[in-house]
Structure formats: structure tokens, C-alpha cells
CSV table of C-alpha atoms in Angstrom, one decimal:
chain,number,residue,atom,x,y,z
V,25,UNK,CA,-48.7,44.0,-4.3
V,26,UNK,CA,-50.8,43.4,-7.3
V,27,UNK,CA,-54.5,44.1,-7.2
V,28,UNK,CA,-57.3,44.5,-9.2
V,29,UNK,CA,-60.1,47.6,-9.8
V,30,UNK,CA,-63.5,47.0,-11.4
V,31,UNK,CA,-65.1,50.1,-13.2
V,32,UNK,CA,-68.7,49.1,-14.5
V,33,UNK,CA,-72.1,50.1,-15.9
V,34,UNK,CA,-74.9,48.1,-17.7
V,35,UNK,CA,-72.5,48.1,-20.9
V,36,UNK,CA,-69.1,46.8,-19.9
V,37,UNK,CA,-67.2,45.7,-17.1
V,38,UNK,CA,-63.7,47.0,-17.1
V,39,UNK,CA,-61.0,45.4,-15.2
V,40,UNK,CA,-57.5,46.9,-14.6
V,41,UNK,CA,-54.6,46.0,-12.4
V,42,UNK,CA,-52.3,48.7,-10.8
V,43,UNK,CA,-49.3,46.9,-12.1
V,44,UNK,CA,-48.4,48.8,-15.3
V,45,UNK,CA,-52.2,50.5,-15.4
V,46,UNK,CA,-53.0,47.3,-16.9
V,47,UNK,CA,-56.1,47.0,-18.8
V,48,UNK,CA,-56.9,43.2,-17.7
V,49,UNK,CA,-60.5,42.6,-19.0
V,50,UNK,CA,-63.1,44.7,-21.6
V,51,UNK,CA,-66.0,42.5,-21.3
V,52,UNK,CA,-68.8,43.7,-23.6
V,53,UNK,CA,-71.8,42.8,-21.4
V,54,UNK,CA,-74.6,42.6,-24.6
V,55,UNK,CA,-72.5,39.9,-26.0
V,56,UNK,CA,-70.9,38.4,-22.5
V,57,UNK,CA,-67.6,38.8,-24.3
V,58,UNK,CA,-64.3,39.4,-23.0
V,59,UNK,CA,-62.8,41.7,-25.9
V,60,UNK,CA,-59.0,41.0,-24.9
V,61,UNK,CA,-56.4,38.6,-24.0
V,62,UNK,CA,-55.2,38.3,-20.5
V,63,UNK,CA,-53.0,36.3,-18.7
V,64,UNK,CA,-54.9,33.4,-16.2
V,65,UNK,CA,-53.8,35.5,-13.2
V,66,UNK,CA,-53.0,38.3,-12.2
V,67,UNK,CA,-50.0,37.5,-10.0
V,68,UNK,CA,-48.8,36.1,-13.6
V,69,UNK,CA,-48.1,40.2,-14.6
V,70,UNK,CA,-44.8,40.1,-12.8
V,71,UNK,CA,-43.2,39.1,-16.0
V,72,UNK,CA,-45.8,40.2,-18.7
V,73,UNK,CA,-43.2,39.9,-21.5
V,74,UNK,CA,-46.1,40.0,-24.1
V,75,UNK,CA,-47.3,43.8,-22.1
V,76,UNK,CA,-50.5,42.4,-22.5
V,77,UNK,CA,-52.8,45.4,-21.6
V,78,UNK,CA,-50.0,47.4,-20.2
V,79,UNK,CA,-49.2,50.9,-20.5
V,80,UNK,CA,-45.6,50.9,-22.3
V,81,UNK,CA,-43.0,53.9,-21.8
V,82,UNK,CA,-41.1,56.0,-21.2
V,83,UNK,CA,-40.7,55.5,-24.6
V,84,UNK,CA,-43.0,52.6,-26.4
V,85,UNK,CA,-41.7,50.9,-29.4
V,86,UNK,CA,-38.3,51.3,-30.5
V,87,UNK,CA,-35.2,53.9,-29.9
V,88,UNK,CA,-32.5,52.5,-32.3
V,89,UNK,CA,-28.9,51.9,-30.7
V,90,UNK,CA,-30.9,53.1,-27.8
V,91,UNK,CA,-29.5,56.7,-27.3
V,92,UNK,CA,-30.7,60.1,-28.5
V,93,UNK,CA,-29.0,63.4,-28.0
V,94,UNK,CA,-31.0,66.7,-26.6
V,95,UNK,CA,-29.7,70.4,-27.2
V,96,UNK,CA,-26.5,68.7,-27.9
V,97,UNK,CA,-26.4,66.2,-24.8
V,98,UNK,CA,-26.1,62.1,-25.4
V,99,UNK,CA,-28.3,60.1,-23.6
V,100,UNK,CA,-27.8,56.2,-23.3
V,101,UNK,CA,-30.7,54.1,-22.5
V,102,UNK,CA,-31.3,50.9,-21.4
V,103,UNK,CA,-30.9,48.3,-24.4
V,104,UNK,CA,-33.2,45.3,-24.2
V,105,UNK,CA,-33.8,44.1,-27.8
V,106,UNK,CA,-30.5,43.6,-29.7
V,107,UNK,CA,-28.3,46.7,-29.2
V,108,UNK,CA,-31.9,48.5,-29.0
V,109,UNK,CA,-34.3,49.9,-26.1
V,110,UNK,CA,-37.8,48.3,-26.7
V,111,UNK,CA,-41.0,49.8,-24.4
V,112,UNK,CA,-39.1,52.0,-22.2
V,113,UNK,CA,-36.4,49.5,-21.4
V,114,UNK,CA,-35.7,46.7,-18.8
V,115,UNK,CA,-38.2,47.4,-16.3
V,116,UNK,CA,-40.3,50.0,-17.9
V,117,UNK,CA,-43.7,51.5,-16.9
V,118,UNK,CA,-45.4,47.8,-17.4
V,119,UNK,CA,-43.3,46.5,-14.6
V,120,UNK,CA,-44.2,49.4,-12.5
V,121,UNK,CA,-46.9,49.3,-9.6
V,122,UNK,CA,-48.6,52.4,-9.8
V,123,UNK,CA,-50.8,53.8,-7.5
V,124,UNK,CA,-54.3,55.2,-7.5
V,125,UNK,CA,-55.4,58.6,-7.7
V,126,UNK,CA,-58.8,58.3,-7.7
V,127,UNK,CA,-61.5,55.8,-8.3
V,128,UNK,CA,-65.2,55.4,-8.7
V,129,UNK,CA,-67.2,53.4,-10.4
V,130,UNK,CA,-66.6,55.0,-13.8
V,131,UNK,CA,-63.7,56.0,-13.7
V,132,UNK,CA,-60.0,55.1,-11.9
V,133,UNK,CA,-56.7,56.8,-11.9
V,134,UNK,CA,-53.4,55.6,-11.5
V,135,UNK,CA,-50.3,57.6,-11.2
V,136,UNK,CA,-46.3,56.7,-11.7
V,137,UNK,CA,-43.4,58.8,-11.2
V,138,UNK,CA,-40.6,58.1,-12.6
V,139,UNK,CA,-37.2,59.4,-11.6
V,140,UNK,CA,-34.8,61.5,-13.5
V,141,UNK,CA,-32.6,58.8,-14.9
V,142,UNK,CA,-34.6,55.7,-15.3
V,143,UNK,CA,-33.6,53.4,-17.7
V,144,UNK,CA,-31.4,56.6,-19.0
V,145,UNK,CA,-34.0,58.5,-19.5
V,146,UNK,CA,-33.4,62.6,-18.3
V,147,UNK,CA,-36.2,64.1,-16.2
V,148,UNK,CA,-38.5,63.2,-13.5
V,149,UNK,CA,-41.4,62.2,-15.2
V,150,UNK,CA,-45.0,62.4,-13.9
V,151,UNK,CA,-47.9,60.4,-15.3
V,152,UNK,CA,-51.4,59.7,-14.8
V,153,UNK,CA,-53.2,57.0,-16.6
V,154,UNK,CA,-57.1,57.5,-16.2
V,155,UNK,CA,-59.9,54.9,-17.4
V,156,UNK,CA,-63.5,55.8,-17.7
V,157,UNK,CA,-66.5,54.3,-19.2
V,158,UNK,CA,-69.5,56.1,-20.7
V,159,UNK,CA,-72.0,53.4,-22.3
V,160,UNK,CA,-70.0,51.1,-24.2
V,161,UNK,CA,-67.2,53.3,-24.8
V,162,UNK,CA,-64.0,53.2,-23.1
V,163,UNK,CA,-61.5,56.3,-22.4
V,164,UNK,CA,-58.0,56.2,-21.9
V,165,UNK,CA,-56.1,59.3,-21.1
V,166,UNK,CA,-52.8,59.6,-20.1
V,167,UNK,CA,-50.8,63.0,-18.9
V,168,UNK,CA,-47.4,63.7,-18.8
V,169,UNK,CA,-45.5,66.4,-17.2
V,170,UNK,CA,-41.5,66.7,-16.9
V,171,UNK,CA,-39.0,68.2,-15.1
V,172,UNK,CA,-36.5,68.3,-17.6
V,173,UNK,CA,-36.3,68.0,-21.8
V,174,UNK,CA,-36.6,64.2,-22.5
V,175,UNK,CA,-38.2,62.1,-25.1
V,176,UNK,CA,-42.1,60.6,-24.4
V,177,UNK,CA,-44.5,57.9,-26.1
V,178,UNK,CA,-47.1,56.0,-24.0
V,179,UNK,CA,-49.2,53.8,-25.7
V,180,UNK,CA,-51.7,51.1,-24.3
V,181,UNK,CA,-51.0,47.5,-25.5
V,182,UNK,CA,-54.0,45.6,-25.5
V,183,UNK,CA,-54.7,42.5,-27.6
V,184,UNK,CA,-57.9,42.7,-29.0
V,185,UNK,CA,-60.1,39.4,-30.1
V,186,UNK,CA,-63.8,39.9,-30.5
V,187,UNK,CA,-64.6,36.5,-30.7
V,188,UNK,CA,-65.8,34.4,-27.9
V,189,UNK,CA,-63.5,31.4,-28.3
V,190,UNK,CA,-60.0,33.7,-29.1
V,191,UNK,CA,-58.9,30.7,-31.5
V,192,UNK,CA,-56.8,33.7,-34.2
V,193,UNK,CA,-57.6,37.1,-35.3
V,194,UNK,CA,-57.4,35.7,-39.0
V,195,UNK,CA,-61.1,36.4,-39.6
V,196,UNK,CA,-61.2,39.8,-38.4
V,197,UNK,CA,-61.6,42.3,-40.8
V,198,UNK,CA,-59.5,45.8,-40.4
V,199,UNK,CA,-59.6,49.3,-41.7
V,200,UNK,CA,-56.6,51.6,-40.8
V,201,UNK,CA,-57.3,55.1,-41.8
V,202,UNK,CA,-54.3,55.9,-43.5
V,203,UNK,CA,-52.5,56.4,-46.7
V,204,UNK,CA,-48.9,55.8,-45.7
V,205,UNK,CA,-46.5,53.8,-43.5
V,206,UNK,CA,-43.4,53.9,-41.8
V,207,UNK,CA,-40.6,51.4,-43.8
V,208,UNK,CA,-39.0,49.1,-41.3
V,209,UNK,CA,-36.0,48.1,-41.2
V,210,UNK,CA,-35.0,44.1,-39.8
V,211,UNK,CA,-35.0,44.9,-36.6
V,212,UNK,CA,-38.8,46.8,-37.0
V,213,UNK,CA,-36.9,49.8,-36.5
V,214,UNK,CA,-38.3,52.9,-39.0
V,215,UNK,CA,-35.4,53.7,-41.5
V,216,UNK,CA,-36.9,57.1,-42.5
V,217,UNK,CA,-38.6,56.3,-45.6
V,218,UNK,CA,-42.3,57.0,-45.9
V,219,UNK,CA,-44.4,54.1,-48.1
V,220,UNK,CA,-47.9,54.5,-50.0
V,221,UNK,CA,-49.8,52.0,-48.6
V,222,UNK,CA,-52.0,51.6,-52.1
V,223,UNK,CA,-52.2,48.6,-53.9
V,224,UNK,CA,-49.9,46.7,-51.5
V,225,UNK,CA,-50.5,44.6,-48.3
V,226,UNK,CA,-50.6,47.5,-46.2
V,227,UNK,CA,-53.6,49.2,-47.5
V,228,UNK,CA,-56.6,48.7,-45.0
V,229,UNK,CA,-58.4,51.4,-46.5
V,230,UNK,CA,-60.9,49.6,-46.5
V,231,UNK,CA,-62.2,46.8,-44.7
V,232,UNK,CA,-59.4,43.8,-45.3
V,233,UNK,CA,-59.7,39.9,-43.9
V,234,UNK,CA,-56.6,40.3,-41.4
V,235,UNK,CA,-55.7,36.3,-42.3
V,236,UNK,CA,-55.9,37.3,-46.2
V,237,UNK,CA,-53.7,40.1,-45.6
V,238,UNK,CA,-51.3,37.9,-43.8
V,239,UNK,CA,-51.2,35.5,-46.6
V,240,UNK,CA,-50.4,38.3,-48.9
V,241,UNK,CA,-47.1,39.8,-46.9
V,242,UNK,CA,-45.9,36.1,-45.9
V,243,UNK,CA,-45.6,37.0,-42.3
V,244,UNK,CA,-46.8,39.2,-39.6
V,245,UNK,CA,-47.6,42.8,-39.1
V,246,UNK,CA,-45.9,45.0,-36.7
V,247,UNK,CA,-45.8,48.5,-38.4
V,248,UNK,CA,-46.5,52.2,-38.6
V,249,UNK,CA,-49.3,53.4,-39.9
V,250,UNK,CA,-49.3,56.8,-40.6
V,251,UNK,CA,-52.7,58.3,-39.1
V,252,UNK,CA,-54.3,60.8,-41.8
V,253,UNK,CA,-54.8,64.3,-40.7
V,254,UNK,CA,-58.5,64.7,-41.1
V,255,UNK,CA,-59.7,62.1,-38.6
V,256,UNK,CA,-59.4,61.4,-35.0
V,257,UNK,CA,-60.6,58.3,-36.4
V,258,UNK,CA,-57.2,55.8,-36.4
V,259,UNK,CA,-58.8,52.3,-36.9
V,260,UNK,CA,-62.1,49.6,-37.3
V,261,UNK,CA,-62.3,46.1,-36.3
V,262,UNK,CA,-65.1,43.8,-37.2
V,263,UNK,CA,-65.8,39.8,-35.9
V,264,UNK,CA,-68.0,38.3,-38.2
V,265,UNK,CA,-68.6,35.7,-35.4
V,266,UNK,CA,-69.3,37.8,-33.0
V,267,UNK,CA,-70.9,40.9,-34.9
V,268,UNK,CA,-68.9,43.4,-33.0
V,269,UNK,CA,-67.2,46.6,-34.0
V,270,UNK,CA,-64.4,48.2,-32.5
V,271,UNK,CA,-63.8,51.9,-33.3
V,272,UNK,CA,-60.5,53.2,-32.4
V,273,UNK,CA,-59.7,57.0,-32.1
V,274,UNK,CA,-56.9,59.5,-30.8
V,275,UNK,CA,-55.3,62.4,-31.2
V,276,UNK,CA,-51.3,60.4,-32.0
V,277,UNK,CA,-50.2,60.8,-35.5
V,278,UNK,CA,-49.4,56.9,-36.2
V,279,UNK,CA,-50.7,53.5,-35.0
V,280,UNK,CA,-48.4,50.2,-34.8
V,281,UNK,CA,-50.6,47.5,-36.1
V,282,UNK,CA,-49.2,43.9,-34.9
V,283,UNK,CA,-50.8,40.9,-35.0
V,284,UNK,CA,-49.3,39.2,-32.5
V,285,UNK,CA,-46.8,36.8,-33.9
V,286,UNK,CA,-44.0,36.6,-31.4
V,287,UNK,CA,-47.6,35.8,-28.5
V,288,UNK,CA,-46.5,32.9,-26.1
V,289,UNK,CA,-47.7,32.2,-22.9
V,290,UNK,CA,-48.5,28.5,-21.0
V,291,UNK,CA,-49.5,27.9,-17.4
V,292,UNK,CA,-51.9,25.1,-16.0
V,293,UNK,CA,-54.8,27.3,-17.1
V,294,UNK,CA,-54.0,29.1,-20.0
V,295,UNK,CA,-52.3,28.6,-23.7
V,296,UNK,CA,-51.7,32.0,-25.3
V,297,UNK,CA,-50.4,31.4,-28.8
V,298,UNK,CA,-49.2,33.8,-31.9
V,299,UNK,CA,-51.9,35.4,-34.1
V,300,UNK,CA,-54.3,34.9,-30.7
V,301,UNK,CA,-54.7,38.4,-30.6
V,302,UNK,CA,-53.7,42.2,-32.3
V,303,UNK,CA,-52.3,45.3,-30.9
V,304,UNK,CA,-53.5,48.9,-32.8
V,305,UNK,CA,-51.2,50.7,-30.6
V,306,UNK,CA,-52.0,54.7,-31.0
V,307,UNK,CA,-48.7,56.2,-30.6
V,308,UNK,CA,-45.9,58.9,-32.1
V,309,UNK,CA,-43.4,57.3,-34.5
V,310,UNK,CA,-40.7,55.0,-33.8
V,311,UNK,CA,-37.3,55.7,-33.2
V,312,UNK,CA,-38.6,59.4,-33.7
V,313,UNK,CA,-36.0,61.0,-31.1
V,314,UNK,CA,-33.1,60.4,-33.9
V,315,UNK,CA,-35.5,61.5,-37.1
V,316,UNK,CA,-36.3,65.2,-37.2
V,317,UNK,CA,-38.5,64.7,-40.2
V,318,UNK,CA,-40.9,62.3,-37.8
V,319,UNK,CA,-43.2,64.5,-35.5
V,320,UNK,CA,-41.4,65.4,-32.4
V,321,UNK,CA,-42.0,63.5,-29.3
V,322,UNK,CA,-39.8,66.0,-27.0
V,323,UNK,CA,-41.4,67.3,-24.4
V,324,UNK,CA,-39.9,70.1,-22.2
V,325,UNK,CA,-40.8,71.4,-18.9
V,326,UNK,CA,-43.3,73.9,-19.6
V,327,UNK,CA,-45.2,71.1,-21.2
V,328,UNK,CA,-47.7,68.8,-20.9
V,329,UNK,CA,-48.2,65.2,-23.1
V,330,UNK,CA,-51.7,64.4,-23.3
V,331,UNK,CA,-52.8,60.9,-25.4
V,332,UNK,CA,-56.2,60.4,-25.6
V,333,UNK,CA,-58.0,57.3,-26.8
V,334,UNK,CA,-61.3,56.1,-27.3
V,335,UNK,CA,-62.5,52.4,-27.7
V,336,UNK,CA,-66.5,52.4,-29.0
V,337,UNK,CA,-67.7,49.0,-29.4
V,338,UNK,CA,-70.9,47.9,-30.8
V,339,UNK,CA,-72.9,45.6,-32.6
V,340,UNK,CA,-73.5,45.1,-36.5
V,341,UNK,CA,-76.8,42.9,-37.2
């Protein structure tokens, strides 16, 4: 059964749902905002095809051919995109109902295990997903531990809008910290080569207009951005409308930075369309299972994955 937490303090109220550790509402309390997109229920989450809010995994983002080989073992995984495996497959952890570890009113933890096997993937995998607030900043950390060699990425898939009517995210402004970005091939898969972001489309060195950017590439985002070295910083986005900030920051080497283009959702109550909202997705590289030059995203036994992430929202007068 699907049900709903509520973690709050005089800053924000945080909403989740156990299916898929889903972060359902980030409602900035100064501005009596709701900073993401949700669907107009929550019963609706049994078929979130969008993952809005979800945590996505085993492995998020792509696997190409969806297969990978380990000390000399194939693995093949689900495919659910083409001949590829997209967000852990089928009925990955979005899909899942996790339970709850512990919960107060700062603070809940869910937890999924997921047995050796699932979708393909090797190991019995153990994860904890925790929120917690502190002012008007909101933690996400997520824990890993396996029993055997396999492949992990987790990312949280939250569509951000900082506006109070969530018309587009043209208007937004963006900076991505980061000099480079993965090359994608048609299918959004990386194919290897690593691209200066200077002096083209993709450089959000500085604060760019997200609609201006748009114009520029002729279509959509949905890449990765290389996160520099230097900075747990990974991102900053700015409403004009709204005078809210949004500073992203983690300890993953790459961000995919969509901007919703493929969005589509319709019920009585609620019209989600493309470019209604963005995903900065802090995660390891794509497809980086089957390119050793990409940092590794192998974990083994002895091991733990940690992915930490901080939202800090605020206002700019």
C-alpha cells in the first residue's frame, strides 16, 4: 500500500511516499511554494513512468545493450528502452514499496532490498534512502551495501520548478559547475568521447536563461555533465519570478541535466506537459559499467556506496 510521510520545520514541509522513496512535495514555506512536480495523487505512482521524485536504480540512466561483464562473467539485464536497460530496468527501485526504517519529524528512512538477480543484476543489494531537513536545506543520503560484485548508481529524480504557477522552466536560469560533458550518442547513450563545454550550448558556467539555451541546441537537454573536482558544488538554479535559489551539491562525479521534454501526464486534476520541469540528477556516468576510462561504479562486498546530496534553497531580493 502507498502512503505518505511528512518531515517538517518552520522552513519546509517535505513530503515523501514509500513507493520508490519518493520525494512527493518540497514546499518552501517563506514563499508557500511547492518547488517540484508531482503527480495529483499518490495512488497515481503505480505507474510513475516520468519517476517523478523517485529514487532510480539499481543502475539509473543508461547500460547500453543492457549487459556488462564482471571478472570475466556476462551479465544480461533487463532491456526497457530499445535493446537498452533505462533506470534499473522493468520494475526497478521506483516501482518498489520500500519500507521505513526510522522516522521523526526531521528525518525518515526507507529501506529496499533487493535480491541477487533482479532485473539481472548479481548480488543482494541493500539500500537505505534517508531524508532530513535542517532549516531550508534538504539531505538525501543513500547507502549501499552488496553481497556480491555488481554494478550501482542511485540517483533522485526530482523535477524542479520554482515558480508558483509551473507554466515551463524556460525562464530559469542555470549554472552547472563543470568544464566538460559526456558525448551522447542517439539513443542518449555516452559513446566515450569527453566534450569542452566552452563556447557551445552546454556551457552553464555561468548563469544561462535555460529557454535561451534551448533555442540555441534546437532541442532538449538530457546530458552528462562532468562535475569539476574542486567543488562539492554540482549546480544553481534561479526563478526570477519567484526569487528563489536552489543550490545543488554532492559527492558524484557527473550530473544529467534534462529538461524534461519527453514529461506527459493527464488525469481529471492534473496536466503535466514537456519543459514543465528539470531534472539535475547527481549520479556516476552512464553506461560506465562497459567504459573503463569513466569512474567505476563497481562495488564489491567489502564495500559500501554512499551518495550524498544537498538541496539549499533560499531567497535573492
Amino acid at each position: 500500500m502507498i502512503k505518505s510521510h511528512t518531515i517538517e520545520n518552520k522552513f519546509l514541509r517535505v513530503k515523501t511516499l514509500n513507493i520508490g522513496a519518493t520525494l512527493f512535495e518540497v514546499f518552501y514555506k517563506k514563499k508557500k511554494i511547492n518547488l517540484i512536480l508531482n503527480l495529483d495523487k499518490i495512488s497515481s505512482y503505480k505507474n510513475n513512468k516520468n519517476y517523478l521524485g523517485s529514487i532510480c536504480g539499481r543502475f539509473a540512466n543508461r547500460i547500453e545493450n543492457a549487459k556488462f561483464s564482471i571478472k570475466g562473467v556476462n551479465y544480461n539485464l533487463t532491456k526497457n528502452e530499445n535493446n537498452n536497460i533505462l533506470h534499473g530496468g522493468k520494475n526497478g527501485f521506483d516501482s518498489k514499496l520500500w519500507k521505513i526504517k526510522n522516522y521523526s519529524k526531521s528525518h525518515i528512512s526507507y529501506i529496499y532490498t533487493s535480491p541477487d538477480g533482479e532485473e539481472g543484476f548479481p548480488g543482494k543489494l541493500k539500500t537505505i534512502c534517508k531524508y532530513s531537513i535542517k532549516n531550508s536545506s534538504l539531505k538525501v543520503e543513500i547507502i549501499s551495501k552488496t553481497s556480491k560484485f555488481t554494478h550501482v548508481n542511485l540517483v533522485n529524480h526530482a523535477y524542479w520548478n520554482l515558480d508558483r504557477t509551473k507554466k515551463d522552466i524556460f525562464n530559469h536560469y542555470l549554472m552547472i559547475n563543470s568544464d566538460f560533458h559526456t558525448q551522447n550518442n542517439k539513443q542518449s547513450i555516452p559513446n566515450g568521447k569527453i566534450i569542452a563545454n566552452k563556447g557551445t550550448f552546454f556551457d552553464f558556467n555561468k548563469f544561462r536563461i535555460i529557454g535561451e539555451q534551448i533555442k540555441r541546441k534546437g532541442c532538449g537537454f538530457n546530458e552528462n555533465f562532468i562535475v569539476r573536482k574542486n567543488s562539492n558544488l554540482v549546480a544553481k538554479l534561479f526563478s526570477p519570478r519567484s526569487k528563489i535559489i536552489l543550490k545543488i551539491f554532492s559527492n558524484q562525479p557527473g550530473v544529467q541535466f534534462y529538461t524534461g521534454q519527453n514529461l506527459k501526464f493527464r488525469s481529471k486534476k492534473k496536466n503535466i506537459k514537456k519543459y514543465q520541469g528539470l531534472c539535475l540528477e547527481t549520479q556516476a556516468f552512464p553506461n560506465a559499467p562497459n567504459n573503463i576510462k569513466f569512474p567505476s561504479t563497481l562495488l564489491g562486498p567489502s564495500q559500501i556506496y554512499k551518495h550524498n546530496i544537498r538541496f539549499e534553497i533560499s531567497l535573492i531580493k
